[in-house]
Backbone as a ProteinNet text record, in pm:
[ID]
protein_1_A
[PRIMARY]
XXXXXXXXXXXXXXXXXXXXXXXXXXXXXXXXXXXXXXXXXXXXXXXXXXXXXXXXXXXXXXXXXXXXXXXXXXXXXXXXXXXXXXXXXXXXXXXXXXXXXXXXXXXXXXXXXXXXXXXXXXXXXXXXXXXXXXXXXXXXXXXXXXXXXXXXXXXXXXXXXXXXXXXXXXX
[TERTIARY]
194.5	160.2	80	-52.3	-102.1	-170.3	-192.3	-219.3	-374.4	-465.5	-628.6	-633.5	-731.8	-764.3	-892.1	-985.2	-1038	-991.4	-858.1	-788.3	-804.7	-757.7	-751.7	-639.4	-514.3	-443.2	-392	-392.8	-381	-252.5	-191.3	-11	-35.6	52.3	92.1	155.1	182.4	270.9	199	301.8	201.4	117.2	1.1	-80.7	-169.3	-198.4	-292.3	-393.5	-400.6	-542.7	-573.4	-429.6	-454.4	-558.6	-473.8	-551	-716.9	-758.6	-904.6	-965.3	-919.1	-1000.6	-1021.5	-932.1	-878.1	-1022.1	-1014.7	-1102.3	-1295.9	-1299.7	-1436.5	-1445.7	-1346.1	-1366.1	-1384.6	-1343.8	-1337.2	-1495	-1518.5	-1700	-1764.8	-1752.7	-1857.2	-1893.9	-1746.6	-1733.9	-1740	-1802.5	-1779.8	-1644.3	-1517.7	-1402.9	-1328	-1230.3	-1156.2	-1076.3	-1052.2	-922.8	-779	-701	-562.9	-498.8	-377.5	-268.6	-134.6	10.8	97.3	157.3	158.7	215.4	126.2	2.8	-49.4	25.8	31.6	48.1	224.2	306.7	417.7	418.9	365.7	392.3	306.4	218.8	134.7	227.1	319.3	415.6	545.1	555.5	683	680.8	572.8	542.3	591.9	692.4	688.2	668.6	698	630.3	741.2	682.4	774.8	848.7	863.2	996	1094.9	1062.6	1198.7	1227.9	1146.3	1214.8	1289.1	1286.5	1361.7	1496.4	1475.3	1576.8	1693.2	1629.9	1707.3	1758	1614.7	1717	1687.1	1672.6	1693.8	1566.4	1538.2	1451.6	1472.4	1578.5	1625.2	1511.7	1552.3	1487.4	1339.1	1291.6	1169.3	1073.6	1116.4	1069.4	1109.5	1134.5	1193.1	1045.2	1056.4	912.7	783.9	802.4	705.2	591.8	753.1	717.5	681.4	697.4	682.3	506.2	488.3	343.4	227.3	296	205.4	210.6	324.3	330.6	199.1	202	81.6	11.9	-45	-178	-213.4	-176.9	-226.9	-264.3	-244.7	-297.5	-460.7	-517.4	-631	-696.2	-871.1	-939	-1065.3	-1074.5	-1170.5	-1119.2	-995.9	-918.6	-891.2	-869.6	-827.7	-701.5	-589.6	-436	-392.9	-398.7	-323.6	-219.4	-117	30.2	110.2	203	318	327.8	393.3	379.7	536.3	648.1	743.5	785.8	636.6	686.2	712.4	681	724	860.2	935.2	1083.7	1128.6	1125.2	1122.6	1060.9	1221.7	1195	1095.7	1110.4	1010.8	893.1	856.6	734.7	676	727.4	681.1	612.4	720.6	673.1	541.2	501.2	419.4	329.2	290.7	199	135.8	237	235.5	204.3	187.7	125.1	-29.3	-113.4	-204	-262.9	-380.6	-465.4	-570.3	-603	-661.3	-559.8	-469.1	-364.9	-419.4	-456.3	-518.1	-422.8	-345.9	-267.3	-349	-311.3	-420.9	-265.5	-328.3	-230.8	-302.8	-166.4	-187.1	-51.1	-89	-26.3	54.7	212	298	229.5	181.2	84.7	-23.8	-113.3	-188.2	-126.2	22.4	60.3	136.3	162.8	227.7	104	3.8	-153.8	-162.8	-142.1	-221.3	-102.3	30.3	128.3	200.4	188.4	292.6	254	79.8	11.2	103.7	180.8	188.2	332.9	376.6	563.9	558.6	436.3	455.9	553.5	584.4	643.4	826.5	836.4	991.1	1093.7	1011.2	1094.4	1111.4	1039	989	1043.8	1107	1156.7	1272.3	1297.4	1448.1	1450.5	1352.5	1361.1	1293	1331.1	1220.4	1131	998.7	897.7	871.3	848	848	938.1	1066.6	1149.1	1201.2	1198.6	1174.7	1049.6	945.3	838.1	827.2	902	955.3	1041.7	1126.3	1221.1	1196.7	1163.1	1047.8	990.7	904.1	785.3	866.5	980.5	1054.6	1095.3	1157.5	1195.3	1034.4	959.5	841	749.5	710.1	562.8	614.7	686.3	692.3	683.5	737.6	739.5	556.1	496.7	333.4	305.4	297.7	254.5	264.1	394.4	443.7	355.5	331.5	245.3	103.8	45.2	-85.4	-184.1	-267.3	-417.3	-501.9	-501.2	-628.3	-534.1	-532.8	-499.9	-613.7	-590.1	-687.3	-667.4	-706	-631.3	-724.8	-648.3	-754.2	-730.7	-647.6	-630.3	-800.9	-820.7	-933.8	-1085.9	-1089.1	-1169.3	-1160.1	-1312	-1326.4	-1247.6	-1228.8	-1183.4	-1317.3	-1473.7	-1544.4	-1620	-1539.9	-1555.9	-1492.8	-1359.6	-1239.8	-1307	-1355.9	-1344.9	-1465	-1587.9	-1676.6	-1629.7	-1546.4	-1487.6	-1433.6	-1297.3	-1295.5	-1382.3	-1476.4	-1586	-1629.6	-1661.5	-1719.9	-1624.8	-1471.1	-1381.1	-1393.2	-1387.6	-1313.2	-1473.2	-1577	-1691.7	-1681.8
2091.7	2017.6	2007.8	1941.6	1953.1	1780.7	1765.9	1596.2	1619.6	1586.8	1558.1	1486.6	1525.6	1465.6	1329.7	1363.3	1261.5	1169.2	1171.3	1081.2	1004.8	865.6	729.2	644.3	619	572.9	421	319.7	196	130.2	67.1	-5	-144.5	-182.2	-295.5	-432.6	-530.6	-619.8	-645.4	-678.7	-697	-828.9	-816.7	-919.9	-892	-805.5	-795.3	-709.3	-640.6	-641.6	-502.2	-397.6	-261.9	-225.6	-265	-190.5	-225.1	-351.9	-439.6	-336.9	-347.6	-316.3	-159.8	-76.6	40.7	58.4	47	54.9	32.5	-43.6	-92.5	14.9	55.4	160.9	304.8	316.7	459.2	454.9	346.5	379.4	342.8	291.1	283.3	427.8	494.3	618.6	712	707.8	824.7	912.2	867.4	886.5	874.4	955.9	891.1	787.4	708.7	590.6	655.9	651.5	676	560.4	507.9	451.1	424.1	440.6	474.4	430.6	266.3	215.2	222.4	243.4	262.1	427	533.2	657.1	649.1	551.2	583.6	515.2	414.3	357.5	430.7	510.9	619	746.7	781.6	891.7	861.1	764.2	686.5	607.9	532.8	485.1	360.2	316.2	177.3	86.7	-31.2	-131.3	-125.2	-104.6	-115.3	-185.6	-313	-460.4	-353.8	-279	-219.5	-112.1	-34.4	56.6	-2.7	-89.5	-158.1	-234.9	-260.3	-296.3	-168.1	-53.7	47.1	152.1	148	252.2	207.7	50	27	20.4	-30.1	-8.3	100.3	169.7	337.7	436.9	403.2	486.6	470.5	369.8	318.9	416.1	389.6	438.3	594.7	662.6	816.4	853	803.2	807.8	768	679.9	631.3	763.6	777.9	897.4	1043.5	1075.4	1141	1186	1051.3	1033.7	1039.8	997.6	1038.6	1171.8	1254.5	1357.3	1423.7	1427.1	1463.1	1402.8	1312.5	1259	1304.9	1368.9	1414.4	1591.3	1625.2	1766.3	1761.9	1611.4	1600.1	1599.6	1614.6	1552.8	1446.7	1414.4	1320.9	1143.1	1103.5	994.9	894.9	768.3	701.4	620.9	619.4	582.3	448.8	347.3	239	217	219.8	255.1	121.6	112.5	15.8	-63.5	-178.7	-263.3	-216.7	-194	-91.8	52.9	132.7	264.3	284.4	217.3	274.3	251.1	189.2	176.3	302.3	417.3	533.4	603.6	707.8	749.4	876.3	928.5	1043.8	1040.2	880.2	868.6	842.2	754.2	699.9	817.8	916.8	1005.3	1094.7	1122	1180.9	1079.1	970	874.6	905.1	853.9	850.4	1018.1	1105.3	1199.1	1245.9	1139.7	1134.6	1076.6	1061.5	1029	899.6	844.6	717.6	679.3	587.7	496.3	351.3	254.1	157.6	68.4	-56.4	-154.9	-286.7	-304.4	-443	-566.8	-638	-750.1	-871.3	-973.8	-1056.7	-1151.7	-1277	-1409.9	-1398.8	-1479	-1535.1	-1630.4	-1715.1	-1802.9	-1736.4	-1676.5	-1601.5	-1485.9	-1436.4	-1353.3	-1440.9	-1516.7	-1621.1	-1688.3	-1678.9	-1719.5	-1625.3	-1533.8	-1418.1	-1337.5	-1327.1	-1286.4	-1354.1	-1469.2	-1576.2	-1591.2	-1530.2	-1568.9	-1476.4	-1382.4	-1256.8	-1207	-1146.6	-1114.4	-1014.8	-900.1	-730.5	-723.2	-832.6	-824.5	-822.3	-762.1	-721.9	-821.8	-777.3	-848.8	-1004.7	-1043.1	-1204	-1240.8	-1156.8	-1245.2	-1305	-1455.1	-1497.3	-1525.7	-1570.3	-1563.7	-1692.7	-1727.3	-1825.7	-1713.2	-1703.5	-1628.2	-1644.1	-1764	-1778.3	-1686.5	-1760.9	-1680.9	-1543.7	-1449.8	-1355.7	-1256.2	-1317.4	-1227.3	-1239.4	-1362.4	-1399.1	-1270.1	-1243.8	-1155.6	-1024.7	-985.5	-879.3	-808.4	-897.5	-884.3	-871.4	-944.9	-937.2	-804	-730.1	-577.9	-432.3	-488.7	-409.2	-409.6	-508.5	-522	-398.3	-418.1	-277.7	-160.3	-175.4	-21.1	-36.2	-99.1	-91	-38.9	-134.8	-125.3	39.2	47.7	175.9	325.4	312.4	407.3	419.9	279.7	261.6	310.1	345	377.9	261.7	170.9	66.3	-86.9	-183.1	-296.1	-413.6	-431.6	-532.4	-628.5	-760.6	-903.3	-933	-956.1	-990.9	-1117.8	-1178.1	-1352.1	-1416.3	-1471.2	-1550.5	-1467.4	-1334.5	-1245.5	-1193.1	-1155.2	-1090.1	-893.1	-872.7	-737.8	-673.7	-679.8	-633.1	-615.1	-701.8	-736.6	-665.5	-653.2	-566.7	-421.4	-370.8	-257.9	-198.6	-290.2	-266.1	-246.1	-371.9	-330	-196.3	-169.7	2.7	75.3	94	151	191.2	93	72.4	90.8	66.2	110.9	281.7	330.1	489.3	554	503.9	572.2	593.5
60.8	74.6	194	221.1	374.8	370.7	537	513.3	554.3	494.2	488.7	589.2	664	786.9	749.5	639.3	568.8	498.1	447	350.4	394.1	383.5	380.1	345.4	421.1	339.6	377.3	297.9	296.9	285.5	397.1	383.9	420.8	409.3	420.1	323.5	323.5	231.7	65.4	-26.7	-102.7	-95.1	-180.7	-162.2	-92.2	-21.9	131.9	94.9	-42.8	-69.6	-97.6	-55.5	-37.7	-200.5	-305	-420.6	-446.9	-428.3	-450.3	-313.1	-237.6	-101.8	-142.7	-116.5	-174	-282.7	-385.2	-501.3	-426.7	-351.3	-306.5	-174.9	-105.7	-25.5	-53.2	-144.4	-204	-285.6	-340.1	-407.6	-272.6	-211.1	-53.1	5.3	14.6	79.6	4.2	-131.1	-251.6	-249.9	-209.1	-223.3	-368.3	-390	-516.4	-496.1	-557.4	-544.1	-634.7	-544.9	-606.9	-567.2	-624.6	-635.2	-644.9	-555.8	-583.1	-704.7	-710.8	-814.7	-913.4	-948.6	-1041.5	-1106.6	-1024.4	-1057.3	-1129.9	-1035.7	-1095.2	-1254.4	-1255.6	-1369.4	-1486.5	-1482.1	-1521.5	-1600.6	-1506.2	-1500.7	-1568.9	-1551.1	-1626.6	-1751.4	-1804.9	-1886.9	-1879.1	-1807.1	-1796.5	-1682.5	-1718.6	-1548.2	-1435.4	-1313.1	-1195.2	-1213.4	-1273.9	-1288.8	-1332.1	-1476.5	-1526.4	-1442.9	-1366.5	-1319.9	-1216.7	-1159.3	-1067.5	-1128.8	-1267.3	-1346.3	-1350.3	-1383.4	-1424.8	-1329	-1215.2	-1131	-965.9	-971.9	-863.8	-752.8	-665.7	-557.6	-534.5	-489.1	-412.7	-503.7	-654.3	-742.6	-760.2	-763.4	-727.3	-581.7	-502.1	-340.9	-393.8	-432.9	-496.4	-537.5	-666.7	-779	-666.3	-597.8	-502.6	-409.1	-389.9	-276.7	-353.9	-434	-527.7	-559.7	-584.6	-629.3	-499.6	-380.4	-257	-211.6	-199.1	-202.5	-301.3	-407.9	-525.2	-497.5	-424.2	-380.5	-269.4	-189.4	-86.3	-35.5	-201.4	-187.1	-229.3	-245.6	-247.9	-134.3	-184.8	-43.1	-73	49.8	-9.6	-100.4	-40.4	-95.3	0.9	-108.6	-71.3	-116.1	-70.9	-120.2	-130.7	-195.6	-169.2	-247.5	-118.8	-123.2	-184.3	-214.6	-254	-126.8	-122.8	9.2	63	-6	43.2	95.4	5.7	84.2	210	322.7	487.4	481.9	397.1	408	373.4	281	243.5	402.8	453	572.7	540.4	465.3	410.7	397.9	329.3	304.9	428.4	482.9	613.5	735.4	707.8	814	803.6	651.2	588.2	625.2	619.3	612.8	767.8	872.4	999.9	1020.8	947.2	1000.5	989.7	894.6	872.8	957.7	990.9	1093.2	1076.7	907.5	897.4	807.3	910.7	789.8	867.7	750.8	814.6	759.7	797.9	786.3	779.8	631.9	577.2	601.1	741.4	767.8	689.3	633.4	628.4	603.6	625.6	599.1	538.9	537.3	406.6	346.1	395.2	292	193.5	231.4	162	84.3	125.7	45.1	-93.1	-103.4	-178.5	-286.3	-235.5	-258	-405	-342.3	-382.1	-447.8	-444.9	-544.7	-655.8	-614.5	-729.1	-866.2	-912.6	-988.4	-1107.2	-1035.3	-1127.8	-1125.7	-1275.5	-1309	-1253.3	-1190.2	-1149.1	-1012.3	-952.9	-847.9	-860.9	-868.9	-915	-757.4	-675.4	-546.4	-538.2	-618.5	-607	-698.5	-852.9	-956.4	-882.2	-982.2	-909.2	-777	-728.4	-581.2	-536	-416.2	-302.9	-256.9	-368.4	-250.2	-114.5	-64.3	99.2	157.1	140.6	216	187.5	72.2	45.7	90.9	128.4	173.9	343.3	351.5	528.8	559	450.2	507.8	465.1	425.6	413.2	537.2	557.3	701.2	773.8	798.9	939.1	953.3	879.2	838.3	864	757.8	721.1	840.9	880.8	980.2	1102.7	1188.5	1284.9	1242.4	1100	1061.6	1008.6	945.6	964.7	1055.4	1175.3	1291.5	1332.1	1365.9	1385.8	1336.8	1210.2	1167.9	1148.8	1130.9	1134.8	1260.2	1201.1	1285.3	1324.8	1234.2	1216	1165.8	1242.6	1181.7	1160.7	1005.8	990.1	923.9	1006.4	906.3	823.6	663.1	533.9	539.6	598.2	567.3	517.7	425	408.6	408.4	400.9	402.8	270.5	182.1	61.4	107.9	-42	-32.2	-3.1	12.8	22.4	158.6	220.4	398.4	438	373.1	429.2	414.9	325.1	287.1	392.7	462.4	512.5	654.5	714.3	845.6	887.7	746.4	722.9	788	718.2	705.6	880.9	900.6	1050.3	1141.5	1132.5	1224.5	1235.7	1109.4	1134.1	1187.5	1174.2	1265.9	1380.2
[MASK]
+++++++++++++++++++++++++++++++++++++++++++++++++++++++++++++++++++++++++++++++++++++++++++++++++++++++++++++++++++++++++++++++++++++++++++++++++++++++++++++++++++++++++++

């Protein structure tokens, strides 16, 4: 496995726009787009919520780590990661070693607006979304900041605007 310097890794909380922005960014840069969540679902044939139910968050994070490792053998890719990938020590170390890591920062309010319309967020099932998102941000935000090279605020911005800012900041 090599950490390709031309690859771009998007990190940030759920609902920050990693997948949507990543697709646009990849298209604009003529890169391939890969998503760790989509890869885990493809490999297992089941939903992320099901994996959380059966294997717990630890099992899911291990599967997510395997997807990341597979992706990093490629050149010219944009990788959208799951919001919690940075909680897995090995994944965080690998991402930190890359030199084009973009943290898509978003407010709790925007996360609620963007995530509560979906039942595909296992950490938000059967809980108060605002309280859970705040709890996750308290532990995860320092990790996002620690390993990112670029931070971009996504609140009230289109995914196209965010993708173009990433391109400008990477130049």
